[in-house]
Every structure is written in C-alpha cells, then in structure tokens.
mmCIF file of C-alpha atoms in Angstrom:
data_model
loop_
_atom_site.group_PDB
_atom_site.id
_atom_site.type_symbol
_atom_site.label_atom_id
_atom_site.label_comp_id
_atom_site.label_asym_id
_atom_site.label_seq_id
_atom_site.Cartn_x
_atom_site.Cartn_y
_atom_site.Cartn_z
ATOM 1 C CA UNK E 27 -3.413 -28.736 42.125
ATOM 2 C CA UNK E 28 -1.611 -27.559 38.753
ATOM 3 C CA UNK E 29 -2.690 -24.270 37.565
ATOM 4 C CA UNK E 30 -2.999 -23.951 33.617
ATOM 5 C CA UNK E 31 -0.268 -22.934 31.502
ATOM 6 C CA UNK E 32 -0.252 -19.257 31.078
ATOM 7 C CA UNK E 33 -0.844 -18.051 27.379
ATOM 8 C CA UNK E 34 2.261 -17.079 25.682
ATOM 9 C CA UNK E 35 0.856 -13.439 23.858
ATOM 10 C CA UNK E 36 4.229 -11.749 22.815
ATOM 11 C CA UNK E 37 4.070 -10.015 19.759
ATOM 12 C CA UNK E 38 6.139 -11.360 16.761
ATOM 13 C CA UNK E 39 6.701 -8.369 15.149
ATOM 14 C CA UNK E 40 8.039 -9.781 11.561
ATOM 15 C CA UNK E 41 5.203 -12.123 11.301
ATOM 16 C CA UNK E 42 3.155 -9.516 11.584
ATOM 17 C CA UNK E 43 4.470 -6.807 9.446
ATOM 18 C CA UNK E 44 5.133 -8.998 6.562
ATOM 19 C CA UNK E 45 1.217 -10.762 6.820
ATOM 20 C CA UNK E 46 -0.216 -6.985 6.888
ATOM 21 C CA UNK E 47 1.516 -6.121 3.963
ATOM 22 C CA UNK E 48 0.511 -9.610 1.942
ATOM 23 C CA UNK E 49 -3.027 -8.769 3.278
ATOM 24 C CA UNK E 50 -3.569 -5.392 1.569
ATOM 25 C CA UNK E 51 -1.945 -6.479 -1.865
ATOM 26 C CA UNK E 52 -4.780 -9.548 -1.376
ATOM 27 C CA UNK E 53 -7.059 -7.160 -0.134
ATOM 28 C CA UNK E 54 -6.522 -4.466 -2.618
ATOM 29 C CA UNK E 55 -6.712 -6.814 -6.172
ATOM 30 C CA UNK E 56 -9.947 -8.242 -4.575
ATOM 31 C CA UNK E 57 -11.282 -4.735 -4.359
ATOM 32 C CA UNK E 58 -10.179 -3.822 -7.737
ATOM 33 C CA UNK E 59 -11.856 -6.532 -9.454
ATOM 34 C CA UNK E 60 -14.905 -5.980 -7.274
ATOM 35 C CA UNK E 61 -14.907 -2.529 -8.819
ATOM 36 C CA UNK E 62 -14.846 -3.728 -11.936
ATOM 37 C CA UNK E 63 -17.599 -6.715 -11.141
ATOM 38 C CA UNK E 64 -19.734 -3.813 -10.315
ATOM 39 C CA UNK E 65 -21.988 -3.730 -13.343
ATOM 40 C CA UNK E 66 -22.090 -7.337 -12.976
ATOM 41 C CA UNK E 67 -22.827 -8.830 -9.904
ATOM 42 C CA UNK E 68 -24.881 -7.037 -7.165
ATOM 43 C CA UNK E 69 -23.077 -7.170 -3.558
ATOM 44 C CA UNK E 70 -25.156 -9.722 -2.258
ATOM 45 C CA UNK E 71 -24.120 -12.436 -4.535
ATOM 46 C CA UNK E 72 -20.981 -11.553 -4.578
ATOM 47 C CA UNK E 73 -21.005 -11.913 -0.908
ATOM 48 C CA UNK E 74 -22.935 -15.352 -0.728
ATOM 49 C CA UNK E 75 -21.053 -16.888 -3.504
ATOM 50 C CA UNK E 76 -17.440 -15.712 -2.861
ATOM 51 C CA UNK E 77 -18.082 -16.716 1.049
ATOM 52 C CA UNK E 78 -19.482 -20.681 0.131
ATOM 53 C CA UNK E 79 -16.524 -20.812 -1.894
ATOM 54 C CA UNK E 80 -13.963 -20.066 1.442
ATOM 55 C CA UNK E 81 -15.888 -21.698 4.023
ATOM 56 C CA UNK E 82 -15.195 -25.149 2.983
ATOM 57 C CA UNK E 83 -11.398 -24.424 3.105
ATOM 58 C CA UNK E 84 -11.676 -22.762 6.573
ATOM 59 C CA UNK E 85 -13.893 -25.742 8.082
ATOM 60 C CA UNK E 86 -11.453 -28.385 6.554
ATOM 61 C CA UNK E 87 -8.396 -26.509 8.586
ATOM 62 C CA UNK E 88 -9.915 -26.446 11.432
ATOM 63 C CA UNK E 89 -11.340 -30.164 11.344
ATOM 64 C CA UNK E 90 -8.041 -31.284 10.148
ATOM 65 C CA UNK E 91 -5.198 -28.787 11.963
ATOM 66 C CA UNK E 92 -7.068 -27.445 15.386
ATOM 67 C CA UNK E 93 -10.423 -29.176 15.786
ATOM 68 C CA UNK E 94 -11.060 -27.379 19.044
ATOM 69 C CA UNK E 95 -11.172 -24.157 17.816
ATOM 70 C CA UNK E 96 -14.849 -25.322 16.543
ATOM 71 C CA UNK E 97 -16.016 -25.150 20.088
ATOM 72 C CA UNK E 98 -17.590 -21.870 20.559
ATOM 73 C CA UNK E 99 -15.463 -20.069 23.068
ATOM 74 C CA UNK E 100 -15.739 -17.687 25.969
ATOM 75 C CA UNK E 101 -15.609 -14.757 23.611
ATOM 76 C CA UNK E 102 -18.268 -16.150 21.026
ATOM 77 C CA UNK E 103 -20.348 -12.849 21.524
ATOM 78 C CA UNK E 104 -17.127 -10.127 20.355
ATOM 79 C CA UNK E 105 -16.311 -12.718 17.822
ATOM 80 C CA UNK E 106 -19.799 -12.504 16.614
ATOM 81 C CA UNK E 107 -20.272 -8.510 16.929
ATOM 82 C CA UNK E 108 -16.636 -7.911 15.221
ATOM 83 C CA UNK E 109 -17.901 -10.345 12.247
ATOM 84 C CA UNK E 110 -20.970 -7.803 11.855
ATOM 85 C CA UNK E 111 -18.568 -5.099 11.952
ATOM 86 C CA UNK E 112 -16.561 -5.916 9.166
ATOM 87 C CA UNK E 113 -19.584 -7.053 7.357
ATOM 88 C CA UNK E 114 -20.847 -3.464 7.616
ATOM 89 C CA UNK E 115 -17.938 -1.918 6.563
ATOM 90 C CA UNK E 116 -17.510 -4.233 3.658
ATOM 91 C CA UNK E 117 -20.912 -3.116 2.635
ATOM 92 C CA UNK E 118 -20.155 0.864 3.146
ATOM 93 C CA UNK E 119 -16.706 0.360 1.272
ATOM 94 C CA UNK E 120 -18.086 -1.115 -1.910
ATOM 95 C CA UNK E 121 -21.135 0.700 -2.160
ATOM 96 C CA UNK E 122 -18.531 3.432 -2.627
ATOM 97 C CA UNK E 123 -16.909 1.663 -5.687
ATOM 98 C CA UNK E 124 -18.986 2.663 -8.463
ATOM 99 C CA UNK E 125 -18.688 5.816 -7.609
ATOM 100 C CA UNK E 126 -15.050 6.889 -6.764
ATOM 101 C CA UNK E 127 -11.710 6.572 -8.092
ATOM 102 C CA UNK E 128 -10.109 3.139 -6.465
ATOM 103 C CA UNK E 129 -7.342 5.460 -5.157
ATOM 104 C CA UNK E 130 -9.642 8.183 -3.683
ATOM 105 C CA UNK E 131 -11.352 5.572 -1.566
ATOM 106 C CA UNK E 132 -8.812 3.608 -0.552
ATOM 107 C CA UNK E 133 -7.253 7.153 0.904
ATOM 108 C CA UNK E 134 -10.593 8.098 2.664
ATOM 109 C CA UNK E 135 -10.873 4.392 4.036
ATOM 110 C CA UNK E 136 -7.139 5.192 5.381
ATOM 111 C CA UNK E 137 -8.535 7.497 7.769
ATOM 112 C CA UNK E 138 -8.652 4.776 9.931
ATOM 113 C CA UNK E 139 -6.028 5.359 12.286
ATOM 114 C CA UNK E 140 -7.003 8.936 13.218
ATOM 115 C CA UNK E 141 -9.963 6.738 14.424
ATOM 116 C CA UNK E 142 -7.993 4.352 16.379
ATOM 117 C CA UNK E 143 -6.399 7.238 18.564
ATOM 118 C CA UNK E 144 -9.903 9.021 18.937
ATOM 119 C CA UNK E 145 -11.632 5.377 20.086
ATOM 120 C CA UNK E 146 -8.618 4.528 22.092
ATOM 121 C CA UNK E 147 -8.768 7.634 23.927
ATOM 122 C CA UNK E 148 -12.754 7.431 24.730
ATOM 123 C CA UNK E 149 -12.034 3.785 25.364
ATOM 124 C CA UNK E 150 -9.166 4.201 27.934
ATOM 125 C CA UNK E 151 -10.232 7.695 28.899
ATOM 126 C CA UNK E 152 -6.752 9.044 27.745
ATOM 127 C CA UNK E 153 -5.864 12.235 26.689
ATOM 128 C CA UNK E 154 -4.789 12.621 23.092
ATOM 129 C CA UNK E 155 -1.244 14.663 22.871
ATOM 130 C CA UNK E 156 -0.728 17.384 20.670
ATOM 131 C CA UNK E 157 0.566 15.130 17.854
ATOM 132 C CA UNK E 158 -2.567 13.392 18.125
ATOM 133 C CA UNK E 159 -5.021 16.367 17.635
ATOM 134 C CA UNK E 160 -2.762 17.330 14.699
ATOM 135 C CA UNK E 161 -2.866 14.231 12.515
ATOM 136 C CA UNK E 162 -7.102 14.303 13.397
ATOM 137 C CA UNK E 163 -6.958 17.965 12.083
ATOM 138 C CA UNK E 164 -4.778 16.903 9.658
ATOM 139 C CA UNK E 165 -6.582 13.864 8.542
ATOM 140 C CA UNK E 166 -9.849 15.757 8.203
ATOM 141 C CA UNK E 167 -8.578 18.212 5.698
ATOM 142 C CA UNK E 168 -7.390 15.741 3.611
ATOM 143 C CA UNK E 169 -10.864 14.503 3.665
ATOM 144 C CA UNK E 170 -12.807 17.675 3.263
ATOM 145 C CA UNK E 171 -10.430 18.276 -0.090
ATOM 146 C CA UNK E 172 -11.400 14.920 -1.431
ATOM 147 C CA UNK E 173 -15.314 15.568 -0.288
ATOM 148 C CA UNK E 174 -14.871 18.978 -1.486
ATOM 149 C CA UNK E 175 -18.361 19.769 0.303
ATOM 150 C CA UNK E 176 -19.388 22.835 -2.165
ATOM 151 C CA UNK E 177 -22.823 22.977 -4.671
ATOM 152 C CA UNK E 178 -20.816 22.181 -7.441
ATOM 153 C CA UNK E 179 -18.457 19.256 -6.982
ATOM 154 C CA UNK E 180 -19.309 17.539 -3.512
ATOM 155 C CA UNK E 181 -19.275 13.489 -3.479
ATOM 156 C CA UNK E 182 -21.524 12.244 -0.689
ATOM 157 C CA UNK E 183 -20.106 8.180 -1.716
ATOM 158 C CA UNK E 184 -16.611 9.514 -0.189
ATOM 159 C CA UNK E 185 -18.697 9.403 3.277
ATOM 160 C CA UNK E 186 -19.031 5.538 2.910
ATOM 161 C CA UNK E 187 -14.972 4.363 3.272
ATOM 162 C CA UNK E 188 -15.390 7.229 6.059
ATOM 163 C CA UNK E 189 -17.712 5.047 7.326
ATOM 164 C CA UNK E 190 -16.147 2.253 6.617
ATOM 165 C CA UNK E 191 -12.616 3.502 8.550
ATOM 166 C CA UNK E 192 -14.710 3.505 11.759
ATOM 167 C CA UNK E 193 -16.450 0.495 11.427
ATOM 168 C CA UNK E 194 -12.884 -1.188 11.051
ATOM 169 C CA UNK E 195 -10.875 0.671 13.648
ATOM 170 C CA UNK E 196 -13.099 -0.534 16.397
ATOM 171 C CA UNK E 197 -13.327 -4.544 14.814
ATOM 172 C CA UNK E 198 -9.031 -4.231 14.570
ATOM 173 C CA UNK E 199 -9.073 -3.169 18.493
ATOM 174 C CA UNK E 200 -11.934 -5.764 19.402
ATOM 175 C CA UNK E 201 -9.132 -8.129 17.844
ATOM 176 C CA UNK E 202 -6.376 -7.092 19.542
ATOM 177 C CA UNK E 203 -8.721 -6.710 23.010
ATOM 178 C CA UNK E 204 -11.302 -9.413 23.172
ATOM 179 C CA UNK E 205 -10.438 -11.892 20.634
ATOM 180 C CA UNK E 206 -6.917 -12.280 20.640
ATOM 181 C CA UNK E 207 -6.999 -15.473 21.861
ATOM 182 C CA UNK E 208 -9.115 -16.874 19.065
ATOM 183 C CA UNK E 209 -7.290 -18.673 16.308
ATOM 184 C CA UNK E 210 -7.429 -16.737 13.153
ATOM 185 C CA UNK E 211 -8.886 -18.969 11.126
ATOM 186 C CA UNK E 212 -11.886 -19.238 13.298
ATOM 187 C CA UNK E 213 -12.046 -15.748 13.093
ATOM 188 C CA UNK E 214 -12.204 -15.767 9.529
ATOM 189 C CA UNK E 215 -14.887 -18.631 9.510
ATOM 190 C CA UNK E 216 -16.950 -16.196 11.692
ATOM 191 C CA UNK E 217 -16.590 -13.714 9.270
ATOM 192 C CA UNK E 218 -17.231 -15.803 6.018
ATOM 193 C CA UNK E 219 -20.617 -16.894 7.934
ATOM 194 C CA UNK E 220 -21.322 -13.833 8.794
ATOM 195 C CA UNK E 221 -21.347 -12.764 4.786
ATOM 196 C CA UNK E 222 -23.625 -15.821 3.825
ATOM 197 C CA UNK E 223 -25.871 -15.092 6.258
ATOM 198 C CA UNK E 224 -26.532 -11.026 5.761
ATOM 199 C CA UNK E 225 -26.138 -12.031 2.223
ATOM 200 C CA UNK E 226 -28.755 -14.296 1.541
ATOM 201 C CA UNK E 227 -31.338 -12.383 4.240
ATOM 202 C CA UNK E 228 -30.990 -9.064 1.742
ATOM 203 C CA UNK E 229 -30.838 -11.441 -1.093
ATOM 204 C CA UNK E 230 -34.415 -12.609 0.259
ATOM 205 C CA UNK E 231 -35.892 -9.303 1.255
ATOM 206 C CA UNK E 232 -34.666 -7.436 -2.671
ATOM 207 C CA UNK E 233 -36.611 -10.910 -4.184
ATOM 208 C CA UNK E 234 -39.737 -8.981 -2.507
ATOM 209 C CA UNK E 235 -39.489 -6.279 -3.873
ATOM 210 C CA UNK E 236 -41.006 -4.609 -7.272
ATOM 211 C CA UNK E 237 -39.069 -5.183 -10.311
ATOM 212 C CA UNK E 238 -38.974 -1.227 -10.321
ATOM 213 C CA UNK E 239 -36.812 -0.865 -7.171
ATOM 214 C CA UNK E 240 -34.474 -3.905 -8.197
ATOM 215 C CA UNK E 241 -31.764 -2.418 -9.768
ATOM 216 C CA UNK E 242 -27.890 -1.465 -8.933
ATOM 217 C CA UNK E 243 -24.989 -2.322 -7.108
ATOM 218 C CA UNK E 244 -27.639 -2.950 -4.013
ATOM 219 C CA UNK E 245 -30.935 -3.652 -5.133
ATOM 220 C CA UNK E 246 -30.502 -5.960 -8.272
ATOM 221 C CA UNK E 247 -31.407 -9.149 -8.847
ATOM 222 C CA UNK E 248 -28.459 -12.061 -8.804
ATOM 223 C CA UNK E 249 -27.034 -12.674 -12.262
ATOM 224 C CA UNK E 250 -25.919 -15.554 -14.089
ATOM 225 C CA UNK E 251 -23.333 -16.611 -14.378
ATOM 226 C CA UNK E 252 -20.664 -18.257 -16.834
ATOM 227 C CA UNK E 253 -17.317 -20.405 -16.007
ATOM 228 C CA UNK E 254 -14.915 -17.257 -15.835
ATOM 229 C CA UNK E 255 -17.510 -15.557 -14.117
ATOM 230 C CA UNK E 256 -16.999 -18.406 -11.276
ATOM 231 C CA UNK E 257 -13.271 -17.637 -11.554
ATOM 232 C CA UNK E 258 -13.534 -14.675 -10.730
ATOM 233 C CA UNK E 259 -15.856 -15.585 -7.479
ATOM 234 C CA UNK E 260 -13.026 -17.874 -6.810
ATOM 235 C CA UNK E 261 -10.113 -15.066 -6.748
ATOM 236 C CA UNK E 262 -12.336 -13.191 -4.765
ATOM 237 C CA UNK E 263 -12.400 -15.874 -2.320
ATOM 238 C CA UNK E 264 -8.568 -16.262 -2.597
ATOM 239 C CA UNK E 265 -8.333 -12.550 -1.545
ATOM 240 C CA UNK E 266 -11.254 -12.501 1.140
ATOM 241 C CA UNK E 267 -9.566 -15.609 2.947
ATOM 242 C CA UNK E 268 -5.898 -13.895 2.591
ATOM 243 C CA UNK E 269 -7.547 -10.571 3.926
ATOM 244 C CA UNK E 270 -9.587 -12.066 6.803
ATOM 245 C CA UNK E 271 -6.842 -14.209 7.643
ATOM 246 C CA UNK E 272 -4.183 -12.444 7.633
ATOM 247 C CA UNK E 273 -5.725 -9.132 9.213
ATOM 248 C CA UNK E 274 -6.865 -11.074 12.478
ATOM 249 C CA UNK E 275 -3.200 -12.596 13.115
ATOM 250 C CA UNK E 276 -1.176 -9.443 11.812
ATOM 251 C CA UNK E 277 -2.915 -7.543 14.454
ATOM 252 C CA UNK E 278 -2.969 -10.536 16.976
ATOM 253 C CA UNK E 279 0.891 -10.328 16.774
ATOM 254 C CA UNK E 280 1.677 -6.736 16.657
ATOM 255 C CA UNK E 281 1.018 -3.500 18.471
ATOM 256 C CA UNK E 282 -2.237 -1.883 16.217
ATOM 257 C CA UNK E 283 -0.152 1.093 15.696
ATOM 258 C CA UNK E 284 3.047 -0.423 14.647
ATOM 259 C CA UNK E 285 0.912 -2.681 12.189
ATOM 260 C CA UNK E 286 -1.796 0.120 10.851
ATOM 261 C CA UNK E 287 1.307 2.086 9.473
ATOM 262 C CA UNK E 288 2.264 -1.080 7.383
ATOM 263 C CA UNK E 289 -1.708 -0.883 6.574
ATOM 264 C CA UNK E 290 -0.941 2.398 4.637
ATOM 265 C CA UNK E 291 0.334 -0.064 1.636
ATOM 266 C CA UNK E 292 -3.331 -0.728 0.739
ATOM 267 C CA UNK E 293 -3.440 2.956 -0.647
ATOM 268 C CA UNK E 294 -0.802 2.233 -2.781
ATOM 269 C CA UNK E 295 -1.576 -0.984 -4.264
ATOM 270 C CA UNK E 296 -4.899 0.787 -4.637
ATOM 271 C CA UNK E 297 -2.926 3.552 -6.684
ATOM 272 C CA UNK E 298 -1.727 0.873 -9.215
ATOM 273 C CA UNK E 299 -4.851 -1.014 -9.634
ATOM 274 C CA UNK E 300 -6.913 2.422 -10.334
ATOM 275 C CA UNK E 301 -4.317 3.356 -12.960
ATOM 276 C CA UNK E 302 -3.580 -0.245 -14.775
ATOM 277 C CA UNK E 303 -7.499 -1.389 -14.705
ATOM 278 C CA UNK E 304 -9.111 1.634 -14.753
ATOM 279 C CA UNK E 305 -6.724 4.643 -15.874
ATOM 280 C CA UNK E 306 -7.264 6.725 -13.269
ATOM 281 C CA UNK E 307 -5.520 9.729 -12.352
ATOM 282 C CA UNK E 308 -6.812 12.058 -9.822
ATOM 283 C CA UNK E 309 -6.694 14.935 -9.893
ATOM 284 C CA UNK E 310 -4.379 17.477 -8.023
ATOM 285 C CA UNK E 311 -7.184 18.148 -5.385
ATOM 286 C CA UNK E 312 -7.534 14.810 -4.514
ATOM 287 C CA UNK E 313 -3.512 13.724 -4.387
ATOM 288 C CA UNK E 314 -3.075 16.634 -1.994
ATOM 289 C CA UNK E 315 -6.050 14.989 0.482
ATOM 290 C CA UNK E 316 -4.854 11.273 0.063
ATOM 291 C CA UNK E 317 -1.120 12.709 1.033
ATOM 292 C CA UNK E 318 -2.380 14.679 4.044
ATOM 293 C CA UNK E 319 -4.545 11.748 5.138
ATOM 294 C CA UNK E 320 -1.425 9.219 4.934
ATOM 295 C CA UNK E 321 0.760 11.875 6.523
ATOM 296 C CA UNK E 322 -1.768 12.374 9.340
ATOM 297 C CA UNK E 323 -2.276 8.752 9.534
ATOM 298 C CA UNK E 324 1.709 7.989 10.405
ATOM 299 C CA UNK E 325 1.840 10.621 12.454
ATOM 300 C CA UNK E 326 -1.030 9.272 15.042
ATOM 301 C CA UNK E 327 -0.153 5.636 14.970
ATOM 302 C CA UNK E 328 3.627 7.118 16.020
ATOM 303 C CA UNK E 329 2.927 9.318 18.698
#
C-alpha cells in the first residue's frame, strides 16, 4: 500500500521576514485609525462591520484557489481557541487606545516575546538561561516606567496591551504548534468569524442595557454611518486581512523567535503614526521603558 506524501514544513525564511514586516505596517495604520475612530465607532461595530467586509474575500479564495481547506480539519478545536485568543487580545489592545499614546502601547504590547520564552519554558519544561531571566527583568522595568505604579501618575489602561502580549504569544505558538498545517487563509476566515460572532453577541447584550450604561469605546450604541465612514471600515478590513494573513504564514514559515524580532517594527510604525496623526511625543520616562522593553525583547528571542 502507498503511504501519504510526507508534508514538506521547512521554513522559508525570506517569505517570512518580509510578510512580518508588511503585516505590522498593515497592522499598525489599522490601529492608528482605530485610535482615531475611537470617538466614533464603539468596538463592536467596528468589529462586525470591518469583519463582513473581509469574509467575502476570504470565502471567495478559498472556493476559488483551495476549496478543501473549507472542510473542517483535524485541528478545528486550536483553530477555534487561537481565533478567541486573538479576539481577546484585540479587545484588551484597543480598549487601551483612548487612553495611551499609540507609541506607549504599541511598546507595552511588545512585551510579547519575554512571554514567549516564559510560556515556552512552562510549555517544554525548559530552563530559561541567564539571558533569558535578564531580558524578563529587563522587560518588566521598562514596563513598570511606562505604568509608573505611584498615587500620582499610574495608568492602569497600560495593563491591557500587557494583556494583550500574552494573549498573543500563546495564539503565535498555537500557530506554529497545532495549526501549522492549516492554510492561512482559513486561519484568517476563522478569525474574521470569530469577530462577527463576539461582535454581534455584545452588540446584543449592550442593546439591553439602560441608555445610562451605554456609552464609550465599549458600551455605546452603533453609530451611523456616512460613505467615508464605510471607507474607512473598508481600510480597516484591508489591514485586518493583511494582519491576519500575513501573521499566520510569517510564523508558519519561520522560527517564532527569528520572526518576533522582525515583529519589533510594529513599535516603530506605531512611533510615526502617534506623531503624524496625533502629535505625540512621550515623554522621557516613557522612551526609556519602550527602549528597555525592545532591548529586552531582542535579547530573549536571540538567546
């Protein structure tokens, strides 16, 4: 009897350097002008709307280009529980938007990769070397001078891209684990579904609620909304499809650690957006924490 073709999964290194660093500029614009969609649009719509716009596109690929990749899958379940993942930290990372500097949480977000070594290690029971503990050390003080946990000037929103860096570590090594064999589109289409679906349940459940409560970034009602306002939506799609894309087969095709370095170029895009949309400057403070927590962020995705 003829045994099955072995699956060819060697990394192609170029491929995947070059689609990280596409990603995060994709990424990063879409986050800008979510940031600045803020007082608009509550997350939910956003969500809904920007994800109905993508799904046709990634349905049509699939139909067209790799119709079997609609079949569910052996690893339906992680595809599933990554998709809620990234939903989660979507959530966590724009909830933060209102409230920080696009640079500062981009920076804290960035943490990431101290998480990957600390996961990796619980995961595969490894011991983490000494350049390990010092980029986590590291890392953390970068974040504590961003926080800046006194009376006086402490941010509790920097805890959501904290958040957020978690949720995302574990989703990028579910990729690279237990759905690497999934085409990346598919993976994407799980995610876009995943975003109509929590969407339109919290869209349901704030439509319950007293006209008192519904109000914010969270809580408000949908808006509407006008012909550049569905431009916008559309962008937002471009960069959501880009990003889920192009995250699932960087990190399909590269070693996480190799590629998360490359991932560092999100923080500065985010630099430029923050300063030509929104003027920002940080302050000296906070450049000194988003330096430490790159530096510490190289340093344990190269050990």
């Amino acid at each position: 009897m003829k045994s099955s073709p072995v699956p060819d999964y060697r990394d192609r290194i170029p491929l995947a350097v070059g689609t990280i660093i596409f990603t995060v500029f994709a990424l990063s614009l879409g986050d800008a002008l979510i940031k600045q969609s803020s007082s608009t649009f509550v997350i939910w719509q956003i969500f809904v709307i920007r994800s109905a716009i993508a799904i046709p596109f990634l349905v049509g690929y699939l139909v067209f280009r790799s119709p079997a990749s609609l079949r569910l899958g052996d690893a339906v379940g992680w595809t599933i529980l990554r998709s809620l993942l990234l939903v989660v930290m979507w959530i966590s990372y724009y909830l933060s938007l209102p409230h920080l500097t696009l640079s500062v949480a981009a920076a804290t977000y960035y943490t990431l990769p101290i998480f990957i070594t600390l996961f990796t290690a619980a995961i595969t029971q490894s011991t983490i070397s000494k350049k390990g503990w010092l980029a986590v050390i590291l890392g953390f003080a970068g974040v504590v001078l961003i926080l800046r946990p006194d009376a006086g000037s402490f941010n509790g929103y920097a805890l959501l891209p904290l958040l957020s860096a978690m949720l995302y570590a574990v989703a990028m090594i579910l990729t690279r684990t237990k759905c690497r064999a999934e085409h990346p589109i598919k993976l994407s289409l799980a995610l876009n579904c995943a975003f109509v679906a929590v969407g339109g349940v919290a869209a349901a459940v704030i439509s319950m609620l007293s006209d008192e409560v519904r109000d914010g970034f969270l809580l408000a009602p949908w808006s509407a909304m006008t012909l550049s306002d569905f431009g916008i939506m559309a962008m937002l799609a471009a960069s959501i499809l880009i990003g889920s894309i192009g995250a699932a087969i960087a990190y399909q095709n590269g070693p996480s650690p190799m590629i998360g370095t490359f991932d560092f170029a999100y923080v500065g895009f985010s630099f430029i957006w923050g300063v030509l949309f929104f003027a920002e400057t940080p302050d000296a403070l906070s450049l000194t924490g988003i330096m430490m927590i790159i530096v510490a962020g190289i340093i344990s995705l190269r050990q």
